[in-house]
């Protein structure tokens, strides 16, 4: 930072109570009152009046021998700026820099310390310092621009703000290899060298400015169309990190804004609105994570619905690029006990689907659209695995988000099953109807073999879902396994659970709320399972009857085509910590992913549900 030193005499100003005086043998005959400070000065013994046109005019009617007292409460810069001008007139050494230039220049202009009053006056020296030193420097220009915040009107009228902004914008547009001045760049892992200057070298320094001044600079450089939108977006990101609160570090239910923080909150709202208004419309100018972070901040600050709607729209355009951590919004409701705001995520997903359905259906475009919605589907299913660990998360929130996506959004339902399993594990007291609601969106035909192996053993799942998995597994493996085994196991499970054949016929066997009855089961009446004995002296079901009632392989023709499974589907993501034991559990129970034995599976489920005493020996 550059300095300019004027004057040679030592500082002889001293303070006595609320009075500032100059050490001199000559008594004071000129009193200047500024705010709460009084300056005892001299009219003629020192060149104070000869250098100040305003003071000459105010003292023109007074006698040279009398003491004159004036008030200058409206002097820009206050008593500190006036003292700089007074010391200059007394020849006392003063140091001028970017920190005190603005108040000194405004005060000198106010006092009319110009060339018309005296040659080589204070204003001329200040203008020379401003043009040759401050505007030539990078950080000097930014510091000077910062100090104009206290004297905005004067700085605008004198052209200080405009000249500083032009100087800063010009340096920002300079090619990185031609940057020779010092700048601040504290990105992790970056080592500053003259050979590798980053293109966003300027973003941190201008983030120290007030939001209005920052907006002026961004507007100036955008008007030249010389910088890519991504650099503008990076500058907005750095500024937001500098000034806006990090809502993810605020504890839930302690984040409500208190009355004492009203001023700070209002300032943050104004900053947020300005940042959103400056985001370029070009896709990718800012990241999806940044947009979602702004949305979370808007929700925390209680921003206007218009601003939140705009952020939801912008976020939905890039949601497929987001990560799960980007979607974790702390709940801001004081009445709710759950940790996460799933409604905000749901609003972004719904906005994405509205835009997604409006896209043209051309073949090439359609491929891109399918890829985008599949990414969103996987993202939401993974997000559901996170929020399902919240013990206070209502089942309705999880169901609403799971059912918001269309069928095409999920190539398989493995991740959705993981989320459901986590929720059932964390909520052991969940009712039967809520379990059915939770599993309603699960399509068992879209589960991989490994997940089906886990599902048929999962005692947390409702019986309806287990039956669907077993029927589909029997259909898948009917060519390799005995087709007579499944009905026997269903009869055994039904007898233990005391479910009638009529109730079993009402089970949903595939799809969302779509009742699919097996063709063979429609032709052959289901026996009353309560009267069916599978062992002992009362064997009323013979092997031949079991063969006739076994589900034929051709029964799959009644399933909708869009519900057929993908035989080559595999798990698309790593199983998280809670699900990491699935394959281990399957091995321990003697069930592998490559071969499922429904008989052993259901017997295992019966033992889990009713204990060993209730299982009839075969």
XYZ file of C-alpha atoms in Angstrom:
618
model
C 0.000 0.000 0.000
C 1.290 3.405 -0.983
C 1.580 6.489 1.267
C 2.134 10.191 0.755
C 3.770 12.305 3.460
C 3.115 16.056 3.649
C 4.594 18.604 6.114
C 7.727 18.611 8.192
C 6.772 19.947 11.627
C 6.123 17.597 14.528
C 2.601 17.043 15.732
C 1.799 19.686 18.382
C -1.918 19.026 18.757
C -2.987 17.942 22.200
C -6.294 17.180 23.909
C -7.644 18.708 27.094
C -11.066 17.348 27.981
C -13.179 17.927 24.823
C -10.819 20.499 23.353
C -8.037 20.110 20.829
C -5.354 22.790 20.900
C -2.024 23.561 19.260
C 1.036 24.195 21.335
C 1.972 27.805 20.553
C 3.159 30.965 22.225
C 0.410 32.867 20.477
C -3.006 32.696 22.122
C -5.860 31.165 20.162
C -8.265 33.511 18.377
C -10.257 31.058 16.246
C -12.576 28.350 17.621
C -14.109 25.655 15.405
C -16.832 23.413 16.835
C -17.286 20.022 15.145
C -19.687 17.617 16.794
C -18.493 17.338 20.414
C -14.963 18.606 19.811
C -13.740 22.199 19.907
C -10.551 23.241 18.109
C -8.642 26.259 19.447
C -6.720 27.557 16.431
C -5.230 30.735 14.958
C -6.568 32.823 12.115
C -3.517 34.595 10.719
C -0.415 33.496 12.601
C -0.583 30.189 10.682
C -1.847 29.861 7.082
C -5.222 28.407 8.053
C -7.531 31.042 6.617
C -5.322 31.729 3.545
C -5.690 28.097 2.465
C -9.419 27.602 3.226
C -11.891 29.523 1.104
C -14.851 28.602 3.293
C -13.210 29.829 6.479
C -12.278 33.090 4.777
C -15.898 33.696 3.891
C -17.147 32.821 7.387
C -14.609 35.171 9.016
C -14.907 38.006 6.518
C -17.130 40.145 8.765
C -15.043 39.704 11.912
C -12.350 41.977 13.324
C -8.818 40.670 13.025
C -8.218 41.165 16.732
C -11.385 39.485 17.948
C -11.899 35.803 18.592
C -14.121 34.079 16.047
C -16.180 30.975 16.801
C -17.853 28.918 14.058
C -19.613 25.564 13.810
C -18.876 22.995 11.103
C -21.020 20.048 12.187
C -21.850 19.108 8.591
C -18.223 18.838 7.505
C -17.740 15.434 5.694
C -15.454 13.134 7.584
C -16.035 14.860 10.909
C -13.350 16.035 13.280
C -10.724 13.562 12.028
C -10.927 14.864 8.478
C -10.887 18.461 9.671
C -7.785 17.810 11.757
C -5.946 16.463 8.706
C -6.744 19.683 6.828
C -5.763 21.823 9.828
C -2.454 20.001 10.269
C -1.713 20.506 6.579
C -2.240 24.249 7.042
C 0.051 24.273 10.089
C 2.741 22.333 8.204
C 2.525 19.379 10.590
C 3.500 16.026 9.117
C 0.550 13.942 7.926
C 0.531 10.522 6.243
C -2.057 9.990 3.547
C -3.070 6.537 2.345
C -6.028 4.702 0.856
C -7.515 4.467 4.348
C -7.855 8.222 4.969
C -7.863 9.667 1.473
C -11.643 9.814 1.043
C -12.460 11.796 4.233
C -9.462 14.109 3.672
C -10.414 14.798 0.060
C -14.084 15.399 0.881
C -13.181 17.732 3.772
C -10.690 19.663 1.615
C -13.348 20.108 -1.045
C -15.828 21.247 1.609
C -13.347 23.805 2.979
C -12.538 24.924 -0.588
C -8.811 24.272 -0.309
C -8.459 24.585 -4.080
C -6.121 26.200 -6.604
C -8.359 29.247 -6.842
C -7.590 30.018 -3.204
C -3.856 29.206 -3.230
C -1.532 27.579 -5.711
C -0.470 24.036 -4.847
C -3.264 23.700 -2.338
C -4.366 20.571 -0.537
C -6.944 19.442 -3.098
C -4.372 19.427 -5.882
C -1.971 17.265 -3.878
C -4.758 14.857 -2.970
C -5.886 14.501 -6.589
C -2.320 13.760 -7.660
C -1.993 11.051 -4.995
C -5.336 9.552 -5.987
C -4.605 9.360 -9.699
C -0.960 8.343 -9.618
C -0.878 6.019 -6.617
C -4.274 4.770 -5.479
C -5.838 4.068 -8.867
C -2.660 2.401 -10.069
C -2.753 -0.110 -7.234
C -5.090 -3.104 -6.904
C -5.635 -3.251 -3.159
C -5.373 0.526 -2.792
C -8.333 0.953 -5.131
C -10.382 -1.623 -3.208
C -9.519 -0.085 0.169
C -10.402 3.402 -1.036
C -13.688 2.102 -2.428
C -14.468 0.520 0.936
C -13.987 3.833 2.756
C -16.532 5.552 0.517
C -19.324 3.685 2.331
C -19.371 6.365 5.079
C -19.397 9.231 2.583
C -21.357 7.730 -0.282
C -23.011 10.896 -1.559
C -19.850 12.972 -1.467
C -17.827 10.160 -3.046
C -20.317 9.795 -5.885
C -20.445 13.530 -6.576
C -16.661 13.803 -6.586
C -16.283 10.784 -8.895
C -14.282 8.694 -6.439
C -16.547 5.633 -6.651
C -16.735 5.649 -10.439
C -12.958 5.984 -10.875
C -12.237 3.212 -8.355
C -14.721 0.833 -9.990
C -13.266 1.519 -13.437
C -9.759 0.882 -12.141
C -10.767 -2.373 -10.424
C -12.734 -3.636 -13.438
C -9.834 -2.879 -15.739
C -7.469 -4.934 -13.608
C -9.944 -7.825 -13.376
C -10.113 -7.951 -17.176
C -6.324 -8.091 -17.416
C -4.934 -11.388 -18.674
C -3.675 -13.506 -15.729
C -0.151 -13.699 -17.135
C 0.046 -9.883 -17.051
C -0.952 -9.519 -13.393
C 1.966 -7.961 -11.534
C 0.317 -6.659 -8.378
C -0.296 -8.378 -5.076
C -3.633 -10.151 -4.496
C -5.273 -12.427 -1.921
C -5.889 -16.068 -2.843
C -6.304 -18.608 -0.048
C -7.763 -21.673 -1.779
C -6.676 -24.925 -0.098
C -3.697 -26.514 -1.777
C -2.843 -23.502 -3.932
C 0.771 -22.321 -4.062
C 1.150 -18.803 -5.399
C 3.713 -18.472 -8.183
C 4.241 -15.939 -10.942
C 3.906 -18.675 -13.548
C 0.507 -20.009 -12.418
C -1.922 -17.204 -11.668
C -5.522 -18.492 -11.421
C -8.217 -16.850 -13.485
C -10.259 -16.077 -10.367
C -7.381 -14.385 -8.547
C -9.542 -11.273 -7.967
C -12.591 -12.833 -6.304
C -11.432 -12.834 -2.676
C -10.282 -9.222 -2.589
C -13.526 -7.748 -3.916
C -15.552 -9.930 -1.531
C -14.565 -7.522 1.263
C -16.684 -4.780 -0.296
C -20.206 -3.780 0.620
C -22.859 -5.561 -1.424
C -23.783 -2.431 -3.391
C -20.170 -1.739 -4.366
C -19.666 -5.399 -5.161
C -22.710 -5.311 -7.438
C -21.327 -2.238 -9.234
C -18.102 -4.102 -10.024
C -19.882 -7.266 -11.181
C -22.173 -5.192 -13.395
C -19.189 -3.351 -14.881
C -17.249 -6.485 -15.813
C -20.336 -8.330 -17.088
C -21.145 -5.448 -19.415
C -17.871 -6.053 -21.274
C -18.730 -9.726 -22.040
C -15.028 -10.523 -21.676
C -15.288 -12.992 -18.783
C -17.058 -16.373 -18.905
C -20.173 -16.805 -16.736
C -18.357 -19.377 -14.596
C -15.948 -16.694 -13.336
C -18.854 -14.444 -12.428
C -20.459 -17.364 -10.621
C -17.249 -18.067 -8.722
C -17.119 -14.454 -7.539
C -20.710 -14.749 -6.292
C -19.864 -17.991 -4.521
C -16.871 -16.452 -2.739
C -18.922 -13.429 -1.681
C -21.743 -15.616 -0.339
C -19.280 -17.691 1.687
C -17.806 -14.462 3.057
C -21.047 -12.841 4.233
C -23.973 -15.278 4.421
C -24.503 -17.696 7.348
C -23.758 -21.403 7.016
C -27.126 -22.911 7.904
C -25.752 -26.460 8.065
C -23.652 -25.540 11.104
C -26.632 -24.133 12.966
C -28.250 -26.632 15.285
C -31.865 -27.442 14.419
C -34.531 -25.762 16.547
C -31.943 -23.249 17.733
C -31.821 -21.469 14.402
C -34.796 -19.168 14.790
C -33.913 -15.526 14.348
C -34.112 -13.495 17.562
C -35.233 -9.888 17.807
C -31.691 -8.750 18.565
C -30.531 -10.033 15.179
C -33.164 -8.262 13.098
C -30.673 -5.816 11.597
C -28.219 -8.565 10.692
C -31.005 -10.695 9.245
C -32.319 -7.850 7.128
C -28.806 -7.154 5.851
C -28.334 -10.820 4.988
C -31.652 -10.861 3.135
C -30.517 -7.889 1.071
C -27.201 -9.596 0.304
C -28.994 -12.799 -0.690
C -31.407 -10.993 -2.994
C -28.546 -9.153 -4.686
C -26.533 -12.335 -5.208
C -29.496 -14.174 -6.710
C -30.200 -11.261 -9.053
C -26.595 -11.365 -10.306
C -26.490 -15.106 -11.102
C -25.984 -15.496 -14.871
C -28.713 -17.376 -16.713
C -26.122 -19.582 -18.412
C -26.428 -23.160 -17.230
C -23.399 -24.174 -15.185
C -22.369 -20.642 -14.294
C -22.840 -21.683 -10.669
C -22.976 -25.182 -9.245
C -26.107 -26.998 -8.133
C -24.665 -27.195 -4.637
C -24.312 -23.418 -4.484
C -27.900 -22.870 -5.644
C -29.210 -25.347 -3.083
C -27.147 -23.687 -0.379
C -28.696 -20.330 -1.264
C -32.115 -21.965 -1.088
C -31.374 -23.266 2.390
C -30.185 -19.809 3.475
C -33.333 -18.226 2.027
C -35.426 -20.659 4.032
C -33.453 -19.887 7.186
C -33.651 -16.109 6.764
C -37.351 -16.158 5.937
C -36.831 -14.658 2.488
C -39.748 -13.634 0.316
C -41.738 -16.361 -1.505
C -40.723 -14.808 -4.828
C -37.030 -15.243 -4.036
C -37.512 -18.816 -2.804
C -39.504 -19.712 -5.905
C -36.749 -18.349 -8.128
C -34.105 -20.350 -6.258
C -36.228 -23.498 -6.467
C -36.527 -23.006 -10.225
C -32.792 -22.434 -10.680
C -31.916 -25.390 -8.438
C -34.267 -27.741 -10.291
C -32.496 -26.994 -13.568
C -29.280 -28.550 -12.217
C -30.470 -30.924 -9.515
C -29.047 -33.972 -11.296
C -25.583 -32.494 -10.596
C -26.205 -32.218 -6.852
C -24.955 -34.501 -4.098
C -26.780 -35.828 -1.074
C -25.031 -33.372 1.246
C -26.375 -30.525 -0.889
C -29.943 -31.648 -0.118
C -29.544 -31.931 3.640
C -31.450 -28.852 4.776
C -31.905 -28.504 8.546
C -35.544 -28.174 9.525
C -36.373 -24.568 10.439
C -39.774 -25.319 11.943
C -39.917 -24.876 15.701
C -42.976 -27.132 15.937
C -41.459 -30.168 14.193
C -39.032 -32.507 15.893
C -37.424 -34.035 12.809
C -34.015 -32.850 11.734
C -34.387 -32.469 7.979
C -36.542 -30.280 5.771
C -37.820 -32.784 3.209
C -40.549 -30.414 1.992
C -37.918 -28.112 0.516
C -36.340 -31.033 -1.347
C -39.776 -32.146 -2.546
C -40.472 -28.694 -3.963
C -37.218 -28.812 -5.962
C -38.034 -32.295 -7.265
C -41.537 -31.243 -8.300
C -40.135 -28.200 -10.107
C -37.640 -30.459 -11.895
C -40.405 -32.820 -13.013
C -42.459 -29.934 -14.395
C -39.510 -28.784 -16.489
C -38.594 -32.358 -17.398
C -42.036 -33.115 -18.839
C -41.937 -29.975 -20.964
C -38.834 -31.070 -22.857
C -39.140 -32.140 -26.525
C -39.462 -35.913 -27.078
C -36.825 -36.265 -29.812
C -34.743 -39.425 -29.661
C -31.415 -37.820 -28.846
C -32.979 -35.422 -26.389
C -34.989 -38.218 -24.831
C -31.805 -40.148 -24.085
C -30.428 -37.166 -22.221
C -33.695 -36.697 -20.339
C -33.782 -40.312 -19.218
C -30.195 -40.068 -18.044
C -31.034 -36.898 -16.106
C -34.101 -38.292 -14.379
C -32.273 -41.507 -13.512
C -29.603 -39.429 -11.768
C -32.293 -37.575 -9.853
C -33.969 -40.852 -8.895
C -30.746 -42.282 -7.509
C -30.011 -39.009 -5.723
C -33.403 -38.938 -4.009
C -33.238 -42.604 -2.996
C -29.826 -42.030 -1.445
C -31.157 -38.906 0.277
C -34.032 -40.979 1.679
C -31.478 -43.319 3.236
C -30.070 -40.332 5.138
C -33.338 -38.842 6.375
C -34.714 -42.285 7.271
C -32.211 -42.436 10.115
C -34.029 -39.558 11.783
C -36.099 -41.225 14.496
C -38.633 -38.373 14.417
C -39.110 -38.323 10.648
C -42.820 -38.897 9.847
C -43.523 -41.743 7.459
C -45.682 -39.427 5.360
C -42.623 -37.285 4.518
C -40.667 -40.292 3.282
C -43.617 -41.679 1.324
C -44.347 -38.334 -0.361
C -40.782 -37.967 -1.554
C -40.474 -41.602 -2.642
C -43.703 -41.477 -4.651
C -42.952 -38.094 -6.240
C -40.717 -39.675 -8.889
C -42.204 -41.502 -11.904
C -41.402 -45.159 -12.601
C -38.870 -44.282 -15.278
C -36.724 -42.466 -12.697
C -35.608 -45.760 -11.150
C -33.819 -48.375 -13.204
C -33.952 -50.602 -10.140
C -35.388 -50.260 -6.650
C -32.360 -51.394 -4.680
C -31.608 -47.959 -3.230
C -35.273 -47.402 -2.426
C -35.363 -50.731 -0.605
C -32.325 -49.707 1.420
C -34.077 -46.501 2.471
C -37.221 -48.428 3.458
C -35.207 -50.964 5.415
C -33.337 -48.204 7.261
C -36.598 -46.472 8.143
C -38.145 -49.724 9.423
C -35.052 -50.421 11.495
C -34.987 -46.931 13.024
C -38.761 -46.977 13.662
C -39.482 -50.412 15.178
C -42.869 -49.298 16.516
C -44.236 -48.403 13.084
C -47.811 -49.624 12.598
C -48.966 -52.186 10.053
C -50.743 -49.661 7.843
C -47.771 -47.303 7.861
C -45.528 -50.168 6.826
C -47.819 -50.886 3.906
C -47.767 -47.215 2.913
C -43.995 -47.169 3.114
C -43.586 -50.251 0.928
C -46.295 -49.237 -1.535
C -43.859 -47.604 -3.954
C -41.472 -50.584 -3.891
C -41.549 -52.668 -7.081
C -40.250 -56.110 -6.191
C -39.633 -56.904 -9.855
C -36.947 -54.202 -9.921
C -34.931 -55.628 -7.046
C -31.611 -57.306 -7.735
C -31.044 -60.898 -6.706
C -28.893 -59.892 -3.730
C -31.523 -57.487 -2.434
C -34.298 -60.053 -2.902
C -32.221 -62.475 -0.846
C -32.201 -59.936 1.946
C -35.870 -58.992 1.526
C -37.312 -62.490 1.951
C -35.447 -62.791 5.255
C -36.319 -59.301 6.453
C -38.745 -59.686 9.359
C -39.375 -55.929 9.357
C -41.180 -56.020 6.012
C -44.927 -56.549 5.899
C -46.101 -60.008 4.752
C -47.612 -58.533 1.602
C -44.195 -57.349 0.406
C -42.517 -60.677 1.248
C -45.154 -62.567 -0.761
C -44.580 -60.290 -3.733
C -40.840 -60.944 -3.554
C -41.350 -64.711 -3.280
C -43.787 -64.899 -6.158
C -41.464 -62.955 -8.375
C -38.449 -64.955 -7.247
C -40.316 -68.172 -8.020
C -41.168 -66.805 -11.450
C -37.540 -65.862 -12.068
C -36.128 -69.172 -10.924
C -38.865 -71.526 -12.094
C -36.673 -73.016 -14.817
C -33.888 -73.852 -12.377
C -35.829 -74.847 -9.257
C -38.805 -76.987 -8.361
C -41.941 -75.020 -9.167
C -43.852 -76.925 -6.482
C -41.904 -75.434 -3.615
C -43.369 -71.905 -3.531
C -47.054 -72.791 -2.916
C -46.095 -75.171 -0.133
C -44.076 -72.441 1.572
C -46.890 -69.936 1.101
C -49.355 -72.387 2.637
C -46.966 -72.980 5.540
C -46.468 -69.239 6.108
C -50.184 -68.612 5.701
C -51.083 -71.276 8.252
C -48.676 -69.858 10.818
C -49.935 -66.303 10.207
C -53.558 -67.597 10.111
C -54.444 -65.887 6.834
C -57.340 -67.251 4.793
C -57.052 -68.098 1.129
C -59.388 -65.270 0.283
C -57.098 -62.736 1.992
C -54.064 -64.188 0.287
C -55.747 -63.797 -3.087
C -56.107 -60.072 -2.362
C -52.381 -59.534 -1.948
C -50.739 -57.173 -4.410
C -48.257 -59.085 -6.482
C -46.595 -56.253 -8.421
C -46.786 -52.569 -9.396
C -47.992 -49.559 -7.525
C -51.385 -50.431 -6.018
C -51.993 -52.885 -8.871
C -53.573 -56.193 -7.808
C -52.154 -58.966 -9.944
C -53.617 -62.426 -9.429
C -51.810 -65.383 -10.737
C -53.662 -66.988 -13.634
C -53.351 -70.459 -12.185
C -54.588 -69.315 -8.778
C -57.682 -67.867 -10.432
C -58.403 -71.206 -12.107
C -57.789 -73.277 -8.977
C -59.597 -72.224 -5.767
C -57.292 -71.430 -2.886
C -57.869 -73.854 0.006
C -58.536 -72.532 3.464
C -55.072 -72.255 4.947
C -56.392 -72.566 8.468
C -57.531 -76.120 7.650
C -54.405 -77.024 5.733
C -51.933 -79.288 7.516
C -48.548 -79.829 5.987
C -47.407 -82.630 8.264
C -48.503 -85.187 10.817
C -51.421 -87.626 10.575
C -53.860 -85.231 8.907
C -52.221 -84.803 5.528
C -55.032 -83.514 3.352
C -52.876 -81.951 0.710
C -51.206 -84.441 -1.519
C -48.195 -83.964 -3.688
C -50.339 -84.092 -6.811
C -52.531 -81.262 -5.529
C -49.449 -79.207 -4.860
C -48.308 -79.738 -8.411
C -51.659 -78.619 -9.774
C -51.730 -75.496 -7.641
C -48.091 -74.582 -8.274
C -47.633 -71.277 -10.032
C -46.840 -71.913 -13.728
C -44.115 -70.060 -15.415
C -46.531 -68.625 -17.966
C -48.420 -66.651 -15.302
C -46.204 -63.664 -15.915
C -48.123 -62.718 -19.017
C -50.656 -60.819 -16.914
C -47.980 -58.403 -15.675
C -47.730 -55.007 -17.391
C -44.826 -54.858 -19.815
C -43.300 -51.863 -18.083
C -43.063 -53.893 -14.870
C -40.898 -56.678 -16.299
C -37.592 -56.965 -14.512
C -34.245 -56.405 -16.029
C -32.480 -59.759 -15.768
C -29.072 -58.150 -15.955
C -29.739 -55.405 -13.399
C -27.117 -55.091 -10.650
C -26.611 -52.872 -7.687
C -25.697 -49.386 -8.979
C -24.268 -47.970 -5.780
C -22.322 -49.191 -2.777
C -24.416 -50.478 0.071
C -24.132 -48.086 2.978
C -23.077 -48.931 6.493
C -26.471 -50.124 7.652
C -26.908 -52.434 4.660
C -23.318 -53.658 4.530
C -24.292 -56.794 6.457
C -26.830 -58.042 3.898
C -24.582 -60.411 2.034
C -23.031 -61.534 5.293
C -26.462 -62.273 6.735
C -27.414 -64.172 3.601
C -24.321 -66.355 3.878
C -24.945 -67.021 7.553
C -28.515 -68.131 6.822
C -27.352 -70.400 4.018
C -28.920 -68.252 1.306
C -26.734 -67.033 -1.539
C -27.445 -64.332 -4.074
C -27.284 -66.808 -6.903
C -29.805 -69.357 -5.564
C -32.795 -68.650 -3.311
C -34.606 -71.440 -1.489
C -38.075 -70.098 -0.627
C -38.757 -73.090 1.596
C -35.814 -72.352 3.876
C -36.520 -68.641 3.729
C -40.119 -68.882 4.848
C -39.279 -71.409 7.526
C -36.716 -68.939 8.808
C -39.329 -66.166 8.739
C -41.819 -68.399 10.594
C -39.289 -69.113 13.327
C -38.574 -65.376 13.647
C -42.245 -64.429 13.777
C -43.661 -67.230 15.969
C -40.820 -69.023 17.637
C -39.725 -72.638 17.316
C -42.631 -73.990 19.367
C -45.216 -73.041 16.794
C -43.563 -74.652 13.794
C -44.996 -78.038 12.956
C -42.411 -80.711 12.235
C -42.573 -81.765 8.636
